[in-house]
Structure formats: C-alpha cells, structure tokens
Tab-separated table of C-alpha atoms and ligand atoms in Angstrom:
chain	number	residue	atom	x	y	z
R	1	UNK	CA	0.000	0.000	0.000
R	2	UNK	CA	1.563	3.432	-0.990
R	3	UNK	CA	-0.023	7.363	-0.854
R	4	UNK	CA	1.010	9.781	-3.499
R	5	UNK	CA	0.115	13.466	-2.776
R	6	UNK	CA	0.247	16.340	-5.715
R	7	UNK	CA	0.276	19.353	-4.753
R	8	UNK	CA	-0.893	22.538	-6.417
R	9	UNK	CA	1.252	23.042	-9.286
R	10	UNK	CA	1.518	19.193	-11.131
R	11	UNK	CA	-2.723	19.888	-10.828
R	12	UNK	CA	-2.401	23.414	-11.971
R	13	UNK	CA	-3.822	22.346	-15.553
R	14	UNK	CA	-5.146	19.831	-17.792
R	15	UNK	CA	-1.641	18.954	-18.974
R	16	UNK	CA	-0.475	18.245	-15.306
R	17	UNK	CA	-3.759	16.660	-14.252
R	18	UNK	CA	-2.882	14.349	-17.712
R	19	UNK	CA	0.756	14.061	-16.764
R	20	UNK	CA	-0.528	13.219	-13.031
R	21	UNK	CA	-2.829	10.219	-14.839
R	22	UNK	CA	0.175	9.076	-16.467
R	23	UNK	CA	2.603	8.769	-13.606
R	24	UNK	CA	-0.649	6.856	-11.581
R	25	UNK	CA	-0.654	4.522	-14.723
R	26	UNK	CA	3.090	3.974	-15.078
R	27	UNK	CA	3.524	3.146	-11.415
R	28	UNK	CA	0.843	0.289	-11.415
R	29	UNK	CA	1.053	0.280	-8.151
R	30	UNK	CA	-2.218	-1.594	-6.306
R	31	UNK	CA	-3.897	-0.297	-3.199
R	32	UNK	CA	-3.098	3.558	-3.963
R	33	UNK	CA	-4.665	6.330	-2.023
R	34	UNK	CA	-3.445	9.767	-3.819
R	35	UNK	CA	-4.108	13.461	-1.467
R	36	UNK	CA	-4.531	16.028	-3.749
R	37	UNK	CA	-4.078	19.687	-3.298
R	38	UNK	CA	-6.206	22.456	-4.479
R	39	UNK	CA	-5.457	23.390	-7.979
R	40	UNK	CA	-2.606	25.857	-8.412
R	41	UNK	CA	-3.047	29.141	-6.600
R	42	UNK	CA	-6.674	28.078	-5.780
R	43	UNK	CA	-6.421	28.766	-1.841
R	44	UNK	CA	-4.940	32.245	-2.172
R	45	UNK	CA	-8.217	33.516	-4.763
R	46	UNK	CA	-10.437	31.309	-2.050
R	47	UNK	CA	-8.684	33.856	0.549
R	48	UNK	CA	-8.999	36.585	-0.787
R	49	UNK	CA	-12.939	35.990	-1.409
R	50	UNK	CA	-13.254	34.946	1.862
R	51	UNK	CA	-11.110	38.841	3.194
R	52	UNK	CA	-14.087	40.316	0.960
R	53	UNK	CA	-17.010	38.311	1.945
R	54	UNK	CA	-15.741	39.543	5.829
R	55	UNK	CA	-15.520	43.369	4.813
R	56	UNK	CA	-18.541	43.310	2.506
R	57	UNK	CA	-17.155	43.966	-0.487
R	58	UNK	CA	-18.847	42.828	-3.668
R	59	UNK	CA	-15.846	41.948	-5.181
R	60	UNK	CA	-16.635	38.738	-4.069
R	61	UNK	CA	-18.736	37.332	-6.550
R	62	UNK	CA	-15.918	38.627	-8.937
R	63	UNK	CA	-13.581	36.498	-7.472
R	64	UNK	CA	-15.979	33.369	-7.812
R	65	UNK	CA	-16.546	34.206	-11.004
R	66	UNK	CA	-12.797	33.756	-11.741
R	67	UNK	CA	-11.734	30.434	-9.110
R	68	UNK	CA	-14.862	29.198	-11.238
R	69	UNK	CA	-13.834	30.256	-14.790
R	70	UNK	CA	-10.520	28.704	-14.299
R	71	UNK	CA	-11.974	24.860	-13.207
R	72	UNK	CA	-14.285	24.826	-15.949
R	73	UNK	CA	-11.798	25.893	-18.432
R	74	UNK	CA	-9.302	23.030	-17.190
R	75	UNK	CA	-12.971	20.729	-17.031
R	76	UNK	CA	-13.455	21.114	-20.497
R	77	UNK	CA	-10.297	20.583	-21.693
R	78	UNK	CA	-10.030	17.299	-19.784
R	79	UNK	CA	-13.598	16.394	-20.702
R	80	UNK	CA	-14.429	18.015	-24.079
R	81	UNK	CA	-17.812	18.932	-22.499
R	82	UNK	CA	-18.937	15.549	-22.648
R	83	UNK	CA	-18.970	14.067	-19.004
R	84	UNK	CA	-22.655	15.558	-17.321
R	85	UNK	CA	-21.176	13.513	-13.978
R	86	UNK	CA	-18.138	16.161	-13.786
R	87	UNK	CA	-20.395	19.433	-14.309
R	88	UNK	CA	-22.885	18.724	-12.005
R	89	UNK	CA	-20.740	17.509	-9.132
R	90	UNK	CA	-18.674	20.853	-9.556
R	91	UNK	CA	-21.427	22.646	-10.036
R	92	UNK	CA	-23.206	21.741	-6.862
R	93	UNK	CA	-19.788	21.993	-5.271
R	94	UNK	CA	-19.415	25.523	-5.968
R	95	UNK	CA	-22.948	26.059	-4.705
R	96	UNK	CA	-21.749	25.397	-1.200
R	97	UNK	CA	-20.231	28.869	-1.797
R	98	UNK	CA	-22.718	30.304	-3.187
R	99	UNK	CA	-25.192	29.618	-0.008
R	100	UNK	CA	-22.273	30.749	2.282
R	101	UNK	CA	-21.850	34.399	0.741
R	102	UNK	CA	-25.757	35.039	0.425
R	103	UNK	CA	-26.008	35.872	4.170
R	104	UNK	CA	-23.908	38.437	6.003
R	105	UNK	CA	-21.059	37.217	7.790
R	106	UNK	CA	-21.976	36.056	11.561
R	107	UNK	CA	-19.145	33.918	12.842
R	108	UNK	CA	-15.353	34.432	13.719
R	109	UNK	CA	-13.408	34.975	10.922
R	110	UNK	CA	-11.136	31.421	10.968
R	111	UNK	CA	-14.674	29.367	11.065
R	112	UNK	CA	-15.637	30.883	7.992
R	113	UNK	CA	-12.303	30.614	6.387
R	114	UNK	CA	-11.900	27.171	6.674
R	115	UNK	CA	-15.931	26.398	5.399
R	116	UNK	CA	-15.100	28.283	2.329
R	117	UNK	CA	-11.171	27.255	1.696
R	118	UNK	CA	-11.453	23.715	1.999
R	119	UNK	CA	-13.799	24.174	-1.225
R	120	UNK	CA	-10.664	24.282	-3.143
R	121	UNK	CA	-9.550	20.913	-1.999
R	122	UNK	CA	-13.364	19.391	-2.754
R	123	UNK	CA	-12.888	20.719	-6.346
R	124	UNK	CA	-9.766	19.464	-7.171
R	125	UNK	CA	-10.147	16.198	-5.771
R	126	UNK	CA	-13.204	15.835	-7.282
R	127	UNK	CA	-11.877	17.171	-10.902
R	128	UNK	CA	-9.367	14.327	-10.889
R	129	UNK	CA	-11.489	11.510	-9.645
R	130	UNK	CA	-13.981	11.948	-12.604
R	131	UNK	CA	-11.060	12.340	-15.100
R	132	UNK	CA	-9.586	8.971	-13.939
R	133	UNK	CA	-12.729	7.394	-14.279
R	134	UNK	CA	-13.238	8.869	-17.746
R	135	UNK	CA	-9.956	7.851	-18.823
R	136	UNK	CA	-10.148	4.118	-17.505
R	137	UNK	CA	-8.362	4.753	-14.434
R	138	UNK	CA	-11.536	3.238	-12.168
R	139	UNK	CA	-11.387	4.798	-8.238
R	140	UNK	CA	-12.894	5.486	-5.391
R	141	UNK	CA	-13.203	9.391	-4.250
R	142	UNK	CA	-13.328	9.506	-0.623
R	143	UNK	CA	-14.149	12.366	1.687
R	144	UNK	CA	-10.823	13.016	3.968
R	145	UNK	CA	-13.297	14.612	6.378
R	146	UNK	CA	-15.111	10.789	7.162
R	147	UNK	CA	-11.465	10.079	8.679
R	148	UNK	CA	-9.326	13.015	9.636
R	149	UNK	CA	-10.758	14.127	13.220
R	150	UNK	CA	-9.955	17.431	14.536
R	151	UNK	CA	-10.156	19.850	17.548
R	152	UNK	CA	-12.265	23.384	16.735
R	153	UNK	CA	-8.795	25.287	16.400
R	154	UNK	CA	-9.691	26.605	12.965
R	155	UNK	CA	-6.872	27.655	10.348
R	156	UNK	CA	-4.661	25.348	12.494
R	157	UNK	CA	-6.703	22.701	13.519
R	158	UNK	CA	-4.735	19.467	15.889
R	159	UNK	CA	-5.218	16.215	14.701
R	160	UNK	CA	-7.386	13.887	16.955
R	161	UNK	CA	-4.989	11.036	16.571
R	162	UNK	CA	-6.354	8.360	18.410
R	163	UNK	CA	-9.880	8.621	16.742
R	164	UNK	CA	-8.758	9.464	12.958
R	165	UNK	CA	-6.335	6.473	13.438
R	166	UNK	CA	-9.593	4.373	14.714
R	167	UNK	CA	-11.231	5.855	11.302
R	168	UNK	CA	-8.616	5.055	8.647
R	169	UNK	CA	-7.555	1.747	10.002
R	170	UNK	CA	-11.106	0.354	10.241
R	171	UNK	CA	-12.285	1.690	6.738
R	172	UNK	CA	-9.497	2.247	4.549
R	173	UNK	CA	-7.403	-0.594	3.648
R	174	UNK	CA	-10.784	-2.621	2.398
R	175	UNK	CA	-11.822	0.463	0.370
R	176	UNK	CA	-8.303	0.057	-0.911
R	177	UNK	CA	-7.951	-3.395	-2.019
R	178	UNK	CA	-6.727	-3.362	-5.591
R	179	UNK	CA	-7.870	-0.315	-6.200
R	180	UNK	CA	-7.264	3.676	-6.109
R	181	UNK	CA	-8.933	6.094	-3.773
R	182	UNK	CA	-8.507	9.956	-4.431
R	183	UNK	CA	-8.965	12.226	-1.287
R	184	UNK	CA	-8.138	15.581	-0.072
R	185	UNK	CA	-5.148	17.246	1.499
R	186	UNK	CA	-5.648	20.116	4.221
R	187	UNK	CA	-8.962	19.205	5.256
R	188	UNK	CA	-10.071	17.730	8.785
R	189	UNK	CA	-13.321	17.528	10.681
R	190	UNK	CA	-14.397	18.681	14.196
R	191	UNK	CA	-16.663	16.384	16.632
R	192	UNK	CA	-19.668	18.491	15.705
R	193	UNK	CA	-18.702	17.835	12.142
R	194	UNK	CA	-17.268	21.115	10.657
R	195	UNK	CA	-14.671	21.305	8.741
R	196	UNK	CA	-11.373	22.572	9.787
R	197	UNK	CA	-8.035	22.886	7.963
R	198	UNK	CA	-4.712	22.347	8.994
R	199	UNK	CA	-2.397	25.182	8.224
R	200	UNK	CA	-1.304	26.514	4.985
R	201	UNK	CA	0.396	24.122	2.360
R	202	UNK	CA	-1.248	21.431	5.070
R	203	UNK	CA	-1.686	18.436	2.349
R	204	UNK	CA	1.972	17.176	2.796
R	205	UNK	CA	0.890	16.755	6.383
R	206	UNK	CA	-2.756	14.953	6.130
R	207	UNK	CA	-0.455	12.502	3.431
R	208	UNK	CA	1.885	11.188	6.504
R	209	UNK	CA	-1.331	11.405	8.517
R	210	UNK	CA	-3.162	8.570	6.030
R	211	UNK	CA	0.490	6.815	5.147
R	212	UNK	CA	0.655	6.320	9.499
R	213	UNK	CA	-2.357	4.711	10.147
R	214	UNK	CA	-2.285	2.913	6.816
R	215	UNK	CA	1.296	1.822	7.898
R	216	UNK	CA	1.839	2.293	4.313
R	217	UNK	CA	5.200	1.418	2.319
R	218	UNK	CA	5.922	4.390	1.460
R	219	UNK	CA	4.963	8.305	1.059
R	220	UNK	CA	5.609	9.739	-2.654
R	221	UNK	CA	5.156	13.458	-2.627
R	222	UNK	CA	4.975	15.045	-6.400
R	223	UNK	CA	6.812	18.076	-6.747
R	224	UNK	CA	7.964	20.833	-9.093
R	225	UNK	CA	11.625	20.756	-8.055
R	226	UNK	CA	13.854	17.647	-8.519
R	227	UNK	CA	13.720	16.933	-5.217
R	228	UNK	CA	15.168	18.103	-1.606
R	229	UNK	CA	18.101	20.554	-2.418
R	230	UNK	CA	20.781	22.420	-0.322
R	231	UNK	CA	19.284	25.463	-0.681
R	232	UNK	CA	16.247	27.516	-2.965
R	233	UNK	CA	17.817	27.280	-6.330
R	234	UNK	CA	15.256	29.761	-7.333
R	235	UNK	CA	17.469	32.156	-5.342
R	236	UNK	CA	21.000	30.716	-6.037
R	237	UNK	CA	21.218	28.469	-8.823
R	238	UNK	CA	24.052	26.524	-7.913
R	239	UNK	CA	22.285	24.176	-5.110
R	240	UNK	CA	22.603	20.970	-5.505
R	241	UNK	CA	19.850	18.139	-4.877
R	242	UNK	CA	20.487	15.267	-1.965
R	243	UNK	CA	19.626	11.815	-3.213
R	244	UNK	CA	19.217	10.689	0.690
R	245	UNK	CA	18.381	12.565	3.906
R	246	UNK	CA	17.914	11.531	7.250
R	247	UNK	CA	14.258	12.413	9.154
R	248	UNK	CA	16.582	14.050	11.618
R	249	UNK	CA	18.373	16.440	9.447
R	250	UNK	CA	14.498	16.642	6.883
R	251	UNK	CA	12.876	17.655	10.815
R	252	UNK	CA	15.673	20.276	10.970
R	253	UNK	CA	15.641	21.836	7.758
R	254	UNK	CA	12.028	22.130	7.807
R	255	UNK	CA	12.011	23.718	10.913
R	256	UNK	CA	14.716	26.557	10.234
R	257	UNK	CA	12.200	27.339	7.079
R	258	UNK	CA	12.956	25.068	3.556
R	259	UNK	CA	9.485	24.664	2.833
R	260	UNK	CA	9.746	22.169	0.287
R	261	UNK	CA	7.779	19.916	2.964
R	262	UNK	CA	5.373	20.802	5.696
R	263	UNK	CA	7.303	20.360	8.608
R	264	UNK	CA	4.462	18.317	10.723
R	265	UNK	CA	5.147	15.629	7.760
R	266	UNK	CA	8.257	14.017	8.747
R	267	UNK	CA	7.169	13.004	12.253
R	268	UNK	CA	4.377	10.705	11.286
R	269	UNK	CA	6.351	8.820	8.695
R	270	UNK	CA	10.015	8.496	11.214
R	271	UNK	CA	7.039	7.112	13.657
R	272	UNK	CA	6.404	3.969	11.356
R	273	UNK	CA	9.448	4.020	9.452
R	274	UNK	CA	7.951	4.872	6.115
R	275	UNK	CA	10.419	6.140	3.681
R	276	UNK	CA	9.150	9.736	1.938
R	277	UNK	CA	10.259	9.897	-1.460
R	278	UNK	CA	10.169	13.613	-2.638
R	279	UNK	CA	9.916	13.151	-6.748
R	280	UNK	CA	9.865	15.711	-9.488
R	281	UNK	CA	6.467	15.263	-11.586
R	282	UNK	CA	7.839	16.347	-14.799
R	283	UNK	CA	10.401	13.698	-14.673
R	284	UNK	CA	9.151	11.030	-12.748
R	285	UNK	CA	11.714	8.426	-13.749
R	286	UNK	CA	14.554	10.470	-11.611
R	287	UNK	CA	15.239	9.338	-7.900
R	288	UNK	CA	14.693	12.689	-6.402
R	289	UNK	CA	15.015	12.770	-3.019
R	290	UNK	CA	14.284	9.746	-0.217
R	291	UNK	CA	14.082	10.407	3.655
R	292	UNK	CA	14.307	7.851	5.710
R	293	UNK	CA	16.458	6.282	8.908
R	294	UNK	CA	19.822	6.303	8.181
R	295	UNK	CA	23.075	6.742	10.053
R	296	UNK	CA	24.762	8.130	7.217
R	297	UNK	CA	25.707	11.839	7.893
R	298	UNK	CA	25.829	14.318	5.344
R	299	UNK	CA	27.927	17.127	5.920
R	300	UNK	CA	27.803	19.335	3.209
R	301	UNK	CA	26.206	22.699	4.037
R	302	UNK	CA	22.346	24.238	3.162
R	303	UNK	CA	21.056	27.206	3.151
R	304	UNK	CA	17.582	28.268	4.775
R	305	UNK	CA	16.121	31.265	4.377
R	306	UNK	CA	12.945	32.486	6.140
R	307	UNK	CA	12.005	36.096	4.888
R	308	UNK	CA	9.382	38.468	6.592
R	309	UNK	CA	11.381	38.323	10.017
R	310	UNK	CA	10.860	40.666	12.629
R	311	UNK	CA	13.805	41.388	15.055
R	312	UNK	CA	12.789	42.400	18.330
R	313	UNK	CA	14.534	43.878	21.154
R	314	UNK	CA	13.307	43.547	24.653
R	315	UNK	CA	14.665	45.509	27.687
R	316	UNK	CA	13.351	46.713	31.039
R	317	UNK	CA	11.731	49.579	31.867
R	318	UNK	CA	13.325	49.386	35.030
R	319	UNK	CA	16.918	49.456	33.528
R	320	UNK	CA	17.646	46.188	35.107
R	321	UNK	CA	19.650	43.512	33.551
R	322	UNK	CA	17.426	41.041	32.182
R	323	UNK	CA	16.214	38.534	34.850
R	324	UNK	CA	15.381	35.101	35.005
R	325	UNK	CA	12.039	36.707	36.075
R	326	UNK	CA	11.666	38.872	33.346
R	327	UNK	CA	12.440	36.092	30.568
R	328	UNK	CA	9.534	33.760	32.152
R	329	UNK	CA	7.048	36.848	32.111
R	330	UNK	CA	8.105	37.350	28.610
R	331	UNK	CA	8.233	33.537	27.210
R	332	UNK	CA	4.237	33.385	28.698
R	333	UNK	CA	3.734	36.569	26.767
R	334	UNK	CA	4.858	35.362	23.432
R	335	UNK	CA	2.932	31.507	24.175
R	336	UNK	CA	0.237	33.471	24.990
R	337	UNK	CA	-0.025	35.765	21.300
R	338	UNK	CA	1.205	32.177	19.929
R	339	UNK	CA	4.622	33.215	18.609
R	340	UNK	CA	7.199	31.324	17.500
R	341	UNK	CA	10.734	32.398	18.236
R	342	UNK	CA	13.185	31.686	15.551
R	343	UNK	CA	15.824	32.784	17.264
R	344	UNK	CA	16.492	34.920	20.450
R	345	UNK	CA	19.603	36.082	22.076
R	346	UNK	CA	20.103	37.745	26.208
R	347	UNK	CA	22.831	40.757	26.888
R	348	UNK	CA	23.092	42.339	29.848
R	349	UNK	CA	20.123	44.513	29.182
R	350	UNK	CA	18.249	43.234	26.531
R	351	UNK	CA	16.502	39.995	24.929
R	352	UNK	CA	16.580	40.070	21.403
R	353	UNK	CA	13.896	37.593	19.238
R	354	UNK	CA	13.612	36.965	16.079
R	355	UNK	CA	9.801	36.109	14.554
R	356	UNK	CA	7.900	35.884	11.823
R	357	UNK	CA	6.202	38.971	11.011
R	358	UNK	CA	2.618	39.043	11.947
R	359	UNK	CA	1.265	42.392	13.257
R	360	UNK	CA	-1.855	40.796	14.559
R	361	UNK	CA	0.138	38.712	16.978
R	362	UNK	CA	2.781	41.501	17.172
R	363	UNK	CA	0.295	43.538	18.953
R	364	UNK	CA	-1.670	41.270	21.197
R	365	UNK	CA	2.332	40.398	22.487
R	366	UNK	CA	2.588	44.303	22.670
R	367	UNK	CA	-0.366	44.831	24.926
R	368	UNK	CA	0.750	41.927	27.465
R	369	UNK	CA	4.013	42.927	27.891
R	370	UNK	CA	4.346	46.995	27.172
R	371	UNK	CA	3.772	47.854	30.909
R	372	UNK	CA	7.151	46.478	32.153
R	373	UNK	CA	9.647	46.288	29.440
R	374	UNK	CA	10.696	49.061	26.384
R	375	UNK	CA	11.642	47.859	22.763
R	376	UNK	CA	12.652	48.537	19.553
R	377	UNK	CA	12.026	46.512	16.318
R	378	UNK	CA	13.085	46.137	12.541
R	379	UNK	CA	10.945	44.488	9.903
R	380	UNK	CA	11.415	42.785	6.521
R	381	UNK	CA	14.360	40.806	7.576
R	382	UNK	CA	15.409	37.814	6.614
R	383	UNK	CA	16.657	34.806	8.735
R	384	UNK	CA	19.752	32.933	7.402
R	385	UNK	CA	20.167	29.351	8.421
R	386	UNK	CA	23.129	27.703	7.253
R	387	UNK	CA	23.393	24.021	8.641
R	388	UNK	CA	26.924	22.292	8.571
R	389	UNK	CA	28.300	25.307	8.069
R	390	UNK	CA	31.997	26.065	6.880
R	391	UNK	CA	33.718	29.986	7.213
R	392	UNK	CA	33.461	29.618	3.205
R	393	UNK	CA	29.784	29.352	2.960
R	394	UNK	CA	29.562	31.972	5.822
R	395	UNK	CA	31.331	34.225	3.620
R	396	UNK	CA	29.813	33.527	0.403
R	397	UNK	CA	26.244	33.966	1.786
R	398	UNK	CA	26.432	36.482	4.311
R	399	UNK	CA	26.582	40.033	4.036
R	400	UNK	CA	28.119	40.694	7.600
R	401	UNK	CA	27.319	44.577	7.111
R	402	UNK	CA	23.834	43.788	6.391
R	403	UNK	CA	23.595	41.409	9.496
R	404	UNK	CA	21.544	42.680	12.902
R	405	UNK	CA	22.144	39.260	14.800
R	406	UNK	CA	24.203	36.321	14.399
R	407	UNK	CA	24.788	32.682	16.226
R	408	UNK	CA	26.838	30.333	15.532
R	409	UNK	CA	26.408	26.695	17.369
R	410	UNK	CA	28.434	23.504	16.729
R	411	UNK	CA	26.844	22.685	13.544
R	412	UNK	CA	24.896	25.673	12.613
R	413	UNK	CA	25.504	29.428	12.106
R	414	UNK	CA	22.252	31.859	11.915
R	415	UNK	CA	22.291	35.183	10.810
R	416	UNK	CA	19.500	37.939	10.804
R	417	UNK	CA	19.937	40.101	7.794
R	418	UNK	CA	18.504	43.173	6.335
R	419	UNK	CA	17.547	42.311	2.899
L	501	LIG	N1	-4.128	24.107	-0.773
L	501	LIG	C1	-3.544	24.356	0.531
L	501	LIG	C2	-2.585	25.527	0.443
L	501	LIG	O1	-2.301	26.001	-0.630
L	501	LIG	C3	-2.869	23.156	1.099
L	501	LIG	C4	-1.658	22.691	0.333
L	501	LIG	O2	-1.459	23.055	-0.826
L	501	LIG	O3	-0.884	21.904	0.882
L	501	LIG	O4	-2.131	25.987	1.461
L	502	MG	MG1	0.195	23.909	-2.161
C-alpha cells in the first residue's frame, strides 16, 4: 500500500492533471490512495474571497466568477464537455459557496475561512477523480473529512490522533484493495462535524497522517523541483539536490524554514518508518530525493532562508539587567499571542527575538508585555540558516554589514539580515 500526494502546481492544468494520470498509470502500483491539493493558486483567490465576503465587499462574486472560470476551463479541456457527472458535481460543489456568501457574515473569521477554503480541496479532488474514471483509471473518491478528526482550532486545527487512526484503520485498507482512492489534502473535521483545515500548504501533512495509520510502504510526494536541495535554487542556482536525507536532518531543515515539505510531515512517517520519497512530476523516472532512517551523515552545508522576520529587542523599563524573572514573564507573553521564536539572544540589558512577522500577533504580544519592558524593532528581515556550516559558505552567503544578529552553534551558524 503506498499514498502519493500532488500538490498545487503538477494539478495546476489539464496537462499536469494528464501528466498526473500518467505517472498513476506507469507506477501500477495496487492499493493507492493519492491526497490532492487544491489546484494551483486556488487557496490564495479562495482567501482573498473569503477577506471580501468579511468586509462586505462585492468583489466577491468577482472572485468566484474567476476560481470558477478557471476549473471549468481546465474541465473542459479534460472532458471536451462531454462528461454531465463532472459538471454537475462541480457545479453543486461551488454552490456550497454560493449559499455561504448570500447571508452576512456572523461567525469568527477562521470558522468561515476554513468552510469556504477547503472548497478548493473538494474541487480538485473531485476534478481528478472523474477524469480517472473517464480515462479508464476506475477509483474510489473519498471524503478526507469521514477520517481526519480534529479539535475546533480553525486555520490550524490538531489532529485527533487516536480517533482518525480508529477511522482510517477500520475503513481504509478494504476500500483500498486493488484499487485507487482519491482524497483531499488540508482538510479535517471537528466532533460536531465542521470542517477545519490544517495550516497553509497542510496536504503534505494529512499525506503522513493517512500513510501512518495505513502503515503504508511508502509516502511519494509530487513536486515541481527535482527533489530536496541544499538550498532555494530559485534564489541561487548553484544548489545541488540530496539523493538521501535523514528524518533528523528533513525535521531540521524544515524547521529553520525550507518549505519544500510541511514540517508536521516528517514526524508521522520516522514514527512507522515509512520512507518519503520527494519526486519531481515532470520527470518522474529520476530518484529525487528519499528520507528515511539512516546513520549516514551528510555534511555538506544548506542554506535556509525564512524572509518576513521581525527582530525584536526587549529591555526593562526598570533598567535592570534582564532577569530570570523577566524572561519567564516574557516567554508566557509570546505563548500566549502564539509566537514562535526563531531565534532569540540575552545581553546584559536586553533579549533580542527573532519572529515571523505578523502584526496581529505583534500587537496582542505588545499589549501583554508593554507595561514592564521598552523595545525597539526592525521588519522585513530575513533569517539565514546555514546548517553544517563552513567559514566559506559563511562568507559567500552572508553580508556581515547587512547582518543585525548572528549565532553560531556547533553545527549551525544563523544570521539575521537586512535584505
Ligand atoms: N491548498 C492548501 C494551500 O495552498 C494546502 C496545500 O497546498 O498543501 O495551502
Ligand atoms: Mg500547495
């Protein structure tokens, strides 16, 4: 038993969604169950209806008029209008919309975020379930909300482990036998059955979710790059790909910001031992990448770069040096506005974070903490991660003039840099 999971791009068109038919074909592999992503930049337009649903603005219906435009273009390229099954399931789907945006906006923003942007994942899946079908490829479509159970924590929802494992295990493998199921990333369920999604670029993650409690073979995730590389080589073309990767060092690299996987992925497949293979889906003959256990260290260095950093510099209003005290009042301040600190440093008289820039959370951390402490901040930054670092890759990527903060431990060197 395997899971494949395409992301945006290799379903961004009717070529891809072809191309994505042909690598299901060529791999003949039996018991399949492929998470698919919404198609191309789907969840962005889905956002940005959803900002101007909230605010009232009528642009709305524009932007349904376009998400919609662009499916049925890529529908009757795949169908040549001659498949009633396909236009009426996508038809009603985007009638779930439709009802949503007809009354004015009554519950918290992330509720109705998640009831209208897990639409995208509905239509894609749905898309390429009826084009398999059409072209011979016979499958199941199955609704990822029947098995992945969530808490109410909507954007971000937590995985309810115990009772989507309960779910998948019970139902799954006999809707698998010899056959192919097609199901949706991103998308969960609460207890009073809403749907919740799981964070941004989430489909990665509910693909280890299924591969776990399938205890499947193996994870192939379909990408447009050739597979994990040393660094973006959108942004310096000389990176070079590895063929192998420990979860360890994946984990790591995740975390300091490479975002070719979600970083909640890795966990659930190290659990089991299930080897991820990250492929390229233009070329899916090449090896691309494969994560699994290994004792095999790789030392040659990548670079990470997370961009829209904020640097942050904390001090006392008291002029004291900073306190054990102080640093626990502060760390409950930024768990409380749910930041993550990508980095911190303490001087003598003042505590220094790095963040991801997010004024919302910015100033709810503002408000809890402004009454004892001063501080200063600079935004736009970037954070520089280079793991197994050497002084040469230190000085070919880093720009020490440009740098606010640096760190340096054993095996990795961090940098805060203006851009
Ligand atoms: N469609 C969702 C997103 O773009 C989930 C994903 O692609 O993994 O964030
Ligand atoms: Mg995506």
């Amino acid at each position: 038993m395997q899971v494949f999971k395409f992301g945006g791009a290799s379903v961004k068109d009717a070529n891809n969604i072809k191309n994505m038919a042909d690598i299901v074909k060529n791999s003949a592999v039996k018991d399949l169950l492929i998470v698919v992503s919404a198609i191309g930049k789907t969840t962005n337009a889905l956002e940005g209806l959803t900002n101007n649903y909230i605010s009232g603005n009528d642009e709305m219906y524009e932007n349904l008029e376009s998400i919609k435009k662009y499916h049925f273009d890529i529908i009757n390229e795949l169908f040549a209008y001659n498949y009633p099954k396909v236009y009426d399931d996508i038809n009603n789907t985007f009638v779930e919309i439709e009802w949503t945006i007809e009354d004015k906006p009554q519950d918290p923003y992330n509720f109705i975020y998640d009831q209208i942007v897990s639409i995208g994942e509905l239509l894609s899946s749905k898309i390429v379930s009826h084009y398999f079908n059409y072209i011979g490829i016979t499958n199941k479509w199955l609704d990822a909300r029947s098995f992945i159970q969530t808490d109410n924590t909507y954007r971000e929802a937590h995985v309810n482990w115990h009772k989507t494992n309960d779910l998948i295990d019970s139902q799954v493998p006999a809707l698998l036998k010899n056959t192919i199921a097609i199901t949706q990333g991103f998308i969960g369920n609460t207890s009073e059955n809403f749907t919740t999604t799981l964070g941004r670029e989430g489909s990665d993650y509910s693909a280890a979710i299924f591969a776990n409690c399938l205890n499947a073979d193996k994870l192939v995730v379909w990408k447009d790059v050739p597979g994990i590389l040393n660094a973006d080589p959108k942004r310096f073309p000389e990176a070079i790909k590895f063929d192998e990767l420990s979860y360890a060092s994946a984990i790591e690299m995740t975390y300091y910001g490479a975002s070719i996987i979600h970083p909640k992925t890795i966990k659930p497949l190290q659990n089991k031992n299930i080897p991820l293979y990250v492929k390229p889906f233009l070329q899916p003959e090449d090896q691309g990448t494969i994560i699994k256990e290994t004792d095999s260290t790789i030392n040659t260095p990548s670079v990470i770069v997370k961009s829209n950093q904020q640097l942050l510099s904390i001090s006392s209003k008291d002029y004291a040096f900073v306190s054990e005290k102080h640093l626990s009042h502060l760390f409950r301040a930024f768990a409380e506005a749910n930041i993550h600190i990508n980095m911190m440093q303490i001087s003598a008289l003042t505590f220094s974070v790095c963040m991801d820039q997010d004024a919302q959370k910015f100033e709810k951390l503002v408000e809890m903490i402004k009454q004892d402490f001063s501080f200063k901040y600079n935004l736009d930054l970037e954070l520089f991660t280079i793991r197994n670092f050497t002084e040469e890759t230190v000085a070919k990527y880093i720009d020490h003039s440009k740098s606010l903060l640096e760190q340096r431990s054993r095996n990795n060197a961090q940098f805060v840099v203006r851009k």
